[in-house]
GROMACS .gro file of C-alpha atoms in nm:
model
  237
    1MET     CA    1   0.000   0.000   0.000
    2SER     CA    2   0.131   0.345  -0.093
    3ASN     CA    3   0.226   0.597   0.176
    4SER     CA    4  -0.070   0.820   0.083
    5MET     CA    5  -0.316   0.533   0.133
    6LYS     CA    6  -0.144   0.445   0.460
    7LEU     CA    7  -0.222   0.798   0.578
    8VAL     CA    8  -0.587   0.764   0.473
    9ALA     CA    9  -0.615   0.428   0.652
   10PHE     CA   10  -0.458   0.573   0.967
   11ILE     CA   11  -0.690   0.876   0.975
   12LEU     CA   12  -1.002   0.661   0.924
   13SER     CA   13  -0.895   0.413   1.191
   14LEU     CA   14  -0.816   0.701   1.429
   15PHE     CA   15  -1.176   0.820   1.392
   16VAL     CA   16  -1.295   0.466   1.473
   17PHE     CA   17  -1.067   0.467   1.779
   18LEU     CA   18  -1.211   0.797   1.906
   19ILE     CA   19  -1.573   0.704   1.832
   20GLY     CA   20  -1.527   0.366   2.001
   21SER     CA   21  -1.381   0.534   2.309
   22VAL     CA   22  -1.672   0.781   2.329
   23VAL     CA   23  -1.935   0.508   2.288
   24PHE     CA   24  -1.764   0.295   2.554
   25ASN     CA   25  -1.764   0.590   2.794
   26MET     CA   26  -2.134   0.653   2.725
   27ILE     CA   27  -2.215   0.291   2.805
   28LEU     CA   28  -2.017   0.315   3.128
   29GLY     CA   29  -2.199   0.638   3.209
   30ILE     CA   30  -2.522   0.448   3.259
   31THR     CA   31  -2.355   0.168   3.458
   32PRO     CA   32  -2.401   0.233   3.832
   33ALA     CA   33  -2.080   0.060   3.940
   34ALA     CA   34  -1.870   0.265   3.697
   35GLN     CA   35  -2.017   0.595   3.813
   36ASN     CA   36  -1.839   0.580   4.147
   37GLU     CA   37  -1.542   0.816   4.168
   38THR     CA   38  -1.355   0.565   4.379
   39GLY     CA   39  -1.331   0.189   4.370
   40LEU     CA   40  -1.195  -0.074   4.140
   41MET     CA   41  -1.463  -0.070   3.869
   42PRO     CA   42  -1.379   0.276   3.723
   43VAL     CA   43  -1.012   0.179   3.704
   44ILE     CA   44  -1.089  -0.146   3.522
   45ALA     CA   45  -1.330   0.036   3.292
   46GLY     CA   46  -1.061   0.290   3.200
   47TYR     CA   47  -0.812   0.021   3.102
   48LEU     CA   48  -1.076  -0.175   2.910
   49ASN     CA   49  -1.168   0.140   2.719
   50ILE     CA   50  -0.812   0.188   2.593
   51MET     CA   51  -0.767  -0.178   2.504
   52ILE     CA   52  -1.100  -0.219   2.324
   53SER     CA   53  -1.052   0.110   2.137
   54THR     CA   54  -0.703   0.000   2.030
   55MET     CA   55  -0.844  -0.327   1.896
   56LEU     CA   56  -1.111  -0.132   1.704
   57LEU     CA   57  -0.835   0.079   1.549
   58VAL     CA   58  -0.643  -0.231   1.440
   59PHE     CA   59  -0.948  -0.409   1.296
   60SER     CA   60  -1.073  -0.101   1.111
   61GLN     CA   61  -0.735  -0.067   0.938
   62ALA     CA   62  -0.733  -0.436   0.846
   63ILE     CA   63  -1.081  -0.414   0.694
   64PHE     CA   64  -0.996  -0.093   0.504
   65ARG     CA   65  -0.680  -0.246   0.353
   66PHE     CA   66  -0.863  -0.566   0.260
   67LYS     CA   67  -1.140  -0.374   0.082
   68TYR     CA   68  -0.890  -0.140  -0.084
   69THR     CA   69  -0.688  -0.431  -0.224
   70GLN     CA   70  -1.004  -0.598  -0.353
   71ARG     CA   71  -1.107  -0.273  -0.523
   72GLN     CA   72  -0.765  -0.233  -0.687
   73MET     CA   73  -0.783  -0.585  -0.827
   74LYS     CA   74  -1.136  -0.531  -0.960
   75LYS     CA   75  -1.006  -0.228  -1.153
   76LEU     CA   76  -0.773  -0.461  -1.343
   77GLY     CA   77  -1.067  -0.626  -1.514
   78HIS     CA   78  -0.953  -0.962  -1.645
   79TYR     CA   79  -0.631  -1.110  -1.505
   80ASN     CA   80  -0.475  -1.455  -1.479
   81ILE     CA   81  -0.352  -1.594  -1.148
   82VAL     CA   82  -0.009  -1.752  -1.173
   83GLY     CA   83   0.003  -1.874  -0.812
   84GLU     CA   84  -0.112  -1.813  -0.455
   85TYR     CA   85   0.123  -1.842  -0.157
   86TYR     CA   86   0.094  -1.786   0.219
   87ILE     CA   87   0.304  -1.512   0.372
   88ALA     CA   88   0.560  -1.576   0.645
   89PRO     CA   89   0.437  -1.556   1.008
   90PHE     CA   90   0.410  -1.203   1.148
   91ARG     CA   91   0.725  -1.096   1.329
   92LEU     CA   92   0.708  -0.992   1.696
   93VAL     CA   93   0.850  -0.650   1.605
   94ASP     CA   94   0.557  -0.599   1.366
   95ARG     CA   95   0.303  -0.602   1.648
   96LEU     CA   96   0.493  -0.440   1.935
   97ILE     CA   97   0.353  -0.098   1.835
   98ILE     CA   98   0.001  -0.227   1.912
   99TYR     CA   99   0.102  -0.296   2.271
  100VAL     CA  100   0.238   0.056   2.326
  101PHE     CA  101  -0.103   0.226   2.366
  102PRO     CA  102  -0.246  -0.014   2.629
  103SER     CA  103   0.089  -0.031   2.810
  104ILE     CA  104   0.121   0.343   2.878
  105PRO     CA  105  -0.151   0.369   3.149
  106VAL     CA  106  -0.018   0.047   3.307
  107ILE     CA  107   0.345   0.161   3.327
  108TYR     CA  108   0.285   0.532   3.400
  109PRO     CA  109   0.187   0.490   3.770
  110PHE     CA  110   0.524   0.326   3.843
  111PHE     CA  111   0.705   0.632   3.704
  112ARG     CA  112   0.509   0.839   3.957
  113GLY     CA  113   0.646   0.624   4.236
  114GLU     CA  114   0.335   0.414   4.300
  115ARG     CA  115   0.381   0.063   4.434
  116LEU     CA  116   0.195  -0.253   4.348
  117ASN     CA  117  -0.163  -0.243   4.470
  118LYS     CA  118  -0.493  -0.395   4.364
  119TYR     CA  119  -0.536  -0.131   4.092
  120THR     CA  120  -0.195  -0.183   3.932
  121LEU     CA  121  -0.228  -0.561   3.962
  122TRP     CA  122  -0.561  -0.548   3.777
  123SER     CA  123  -0.410  -0.327   3.507
  124ILE     CA  124  -0.117  -0.567   3.459
  125ALA     CA  125  -0.356  -0.864   3.444
  126LEU     CA  126  -0.575  -0.692   3.184
  127LEU     CA  127  -0.269  -0.602   2.977
  128PHE     CA  128  -0.154  -0.965   2.976
  129ILE     CA  129  -0.502  -1.079   2.872
  130PHE     CA  130  -0.500  -0.820   2.593
  131ILE     CA  131  -0.160  -0.943   2.470
  132ILE     CA  132  -0.267  -1.309   2.477
  133ILE     CA  133  -0.589  -1.236   2.284
  134THR     CA  134  -0.396  -1.023   2.032
  135GLU     CA  135  -0.137  -1.296   1.978
  136ILE     CA  136  -0.412  -1.552   1.914
  137LEU     CA  137  -0.582  -1.315   1.667
  138PHE     CA  138  -0.254  -1.246   1.488
  139ASN     CA  139  -0.193  -1.618   1.449
  140LEU     CA  140  -0.543  -1.673   1.309
  141PHE     CA  141  -0.547  -1.377   1.071
  142ASN     CA  142  -0.193  -1.445   0.952
  143LYS     CA  143  -0.334  -1.759   0.789
  144SER     CA  144  -0.589  -1.549   0.596
  145MET     CA  145  -0.316  -1.361   0.411
  146LYS     CA  146  -0.187  -1.475   0.072
  147ILE     CA  147   0.047  -1.345  -0.194
  148VAL     CA  148  -0.138  -1.367  -0.525
  149VAL     CA  149   0.088  -1.348  -0.830
  150THR     CA  150  -0.100  -1.241  -1.145
  151ASP     CA  151  -0.003  -1.152  -1.497
  152LYS     CA  152  -0.061  -0.783  -1.409
  153GLY     CA  153   0.115  -0.758  -1.077
  154VAL     CA  154   0.138  -0.899  -0.726
  155ALA     CA  155  -0.132  -0.868  -0.458
  156VAL     CA  156  -0.109  -0.939  -0.086
  157THR     CA  157  -0.463  -1.014   0.026
  158GLY     CA  158  -0.632  -1.100   0.354
  159TYR     CA  159  -0.683  -0.927   0.687
  160ASP     CA  160  -0.356  -0.765   0.789
  161LEU     CA  161  -0.371  -0.677   1.161
  162ARG     CA  162  -0.034  -0.503   1.164
  163LEU     CA  163  -0.084  -0.139   1.255
  164GLU     CA  164   0.010   0.094   0.970
  165LEU     CA  165   0.137   0.437   1.073
  166PRO     CA  166   0.190   0.727   0.829
  167ILE     CA  167   0.570   0.696   0.853
  168SER     CA  168   0.838   0.561   0.621
  169ALA     CA  169   0.869   0.227   0.805
  170ASN     CA  170   0.706  -0.060   0.617
  171TYR     CA  171   0.621  -0.420   0.696
  172PRO     CA  172   0.738  -0.709   0.478
  173SER     CA  173   0.462  -0.852   0.256
  174SER     CA  174   0.221  -0.575   0.352
  175SER     CA  175  -0.134  -0.596   0.214
  176GLY     CA  176  -0.207  -0.417  -0.113
  177PHE     CA  177  -0.178  -0.454  -0.490
  178TYR     CA  178   0.160  -0.388  -0.652
  179PRO     CA  179   0.178  -0.362  -1.035
  180PHE     CA  180   0.504  -0.465  -1.199
  181GLU     CA  181   0.605  -0.102  -1.260
  182ARG     CA  182   0.616  -0.050  -0.883
  183ILE     CA  183   0.856  -0.341  -0.837
  184GLU     CA  184   1.205  -0.207  -0.890
  185GLY     CA  185   1.387  -0.538  -0.868
  186PHE     CA  186   1.393  -0.890  -0.731
  187ARG     CA  187   1.632  -1.140  -0.582
  188TYR     CA  188   1.601  -1.499  -0.694
  189MET     CA  189   1.692  -1.801  -0.480
  190LYS     CA  190   1.598  -2.158  -0.571
  191LYS     CA  191   1.286  -2.186  -0.353
  192LYS     CA  192   1.241  -1.821  -0.265
  193ILE     CA  193   1.206  -1.492  -0.447
  194THR     CA  194   1.206  -1.147  -0.287
  195LEU     CA  195   1.050  -0.847  -0.460
  196TYR     CA  196   1.177  -0.497  -0.381
  197GLN     CA  197   0.937  -0.209  -0.430
  198THR     CA  198   0.970   0.155  -0.523
  199TYR     CA  199   0.937   0.428  -0.257
  200ASP     CA  200   1.115   0.199  -0.007
  201LEU     CA  201   0.800   0.001   0.059
  202GLY     CA  202   0.854  -0.330   0.238
  203PRO     CA  203   0.980  -0.632   0.039
  204ILE     CA  204   0.752  -0.918  -0.059
  205THR     CA  205   0.900  -1.265  -0.013
  206ILE     CA  206   0.749  -1.568  -0.183
  207THR     CA  207   0.847  -1.919  -0.077
  208ALA     CA  208   0.739  -2.201  -0.309
  209PRO     CA  209   0.868  -2.511  -0.494
  210GLU     CA  210   1.158  -2.440  -0.728
  211ASP     CA  211   0.961  -2.485  -1.050
  212GLU     CA  212   0.701  -2.230  -0.937
  213ILE     CA  213   0.969  -1.981  -0.833
  214LYS     CA  214   1.126  -2.016  -1.180
  215LYS     CA  215   0.787  -1.944  -1.336
  216ILE     CA  216   0.752  -1.625  -1.126
  217ARG     CA  217   1.108  -1.523  -1.218
  218GLY     CA  218   1.026  -1.561  -1.585
  219LEU     CA  219   0.709  -1.351  -1.542
  220LEU     CA  220   0.905  -1.074  -1.372
  221LEU     CA  221   1.173  -1.070  -1.643
  222GLN     CA  222   0.901  -1.070  -1.909
  223ASN     CA  223   0.757  -0.757  -1.747
  224HIS     CA  224   1.101  -0.587  -1.740
  225VAL     CA  225   1.158  -0.616  -1.365
  226PRO     CA  226   1.538  -0.623  -1.317
  227GLU     CA  227   1.699  -0.911  -1.132
  228SER     CA  228   1.952  -0.847  -0.859
  229LYS     CA  229   2.310  -0.908  -0.978
  230LEU     CA  230   2.385  -1.085  -0.651
  231SER     CA  231   2.103  -1.333  -0.700
  232GLY     CA  232   2.192  -1.371  -1.066
  233ALA     CA  233   2.552  -1.456  -0.976
  234LYS     CA  234   2.432  -1.721  -0.736
  235HIS     CA  235   2.193  -1.859  -0.993
  236ASN     CA  236   2.459  -1.881  -1.265
  237GLY     CA  237   2.699  -2.041  -1.024
   0.00000   0.00000   0.00000
């Protein structure tokens, strides 16, 4: 996905985050236990608000990117699928940013000199539950993502839960459609091929049987995508 569309996705998901937080607060406003100024319930409700809103932000981005990729592929009209391949498992570093938002209110009291008490213990427990649920969801949704190689470009489809920020950093095999003109080169290895994109977008790595990788290599060369000299040297050797 281009940097401009990343910005659009982030702004839309930020609105979902804010709306979700407001709605959650409104629901709590009519809950008697949460209306108390003191007690454990308001503290738990505050942490749940941040965690649920963060999850809404992540899911709204994933849905937007999925729909955007589908729309881009529909614009192609007729196309032939050369092969479909699962992406590599999400890296831990790719999802650490999601844990930053819920972690701030949990860690902040300790910077103020507070000691462990029932409030901080509940916040830590809720954070761990949030992380466990997120890890399970990442594992499930990772299996929904595929690299679809067509005769008009390469698409990464599925629900990508990795949080996209409007910065230059990019995830490997990020969801979106990438025409051949946006692929500036590739590196070929017997059972793996890595595509490098323009604008420093993240690489796309395809792992498949050797005969299928050769077919993809031929398609890339046919569409004037240059092959890395390093990979070419290895191949000739």
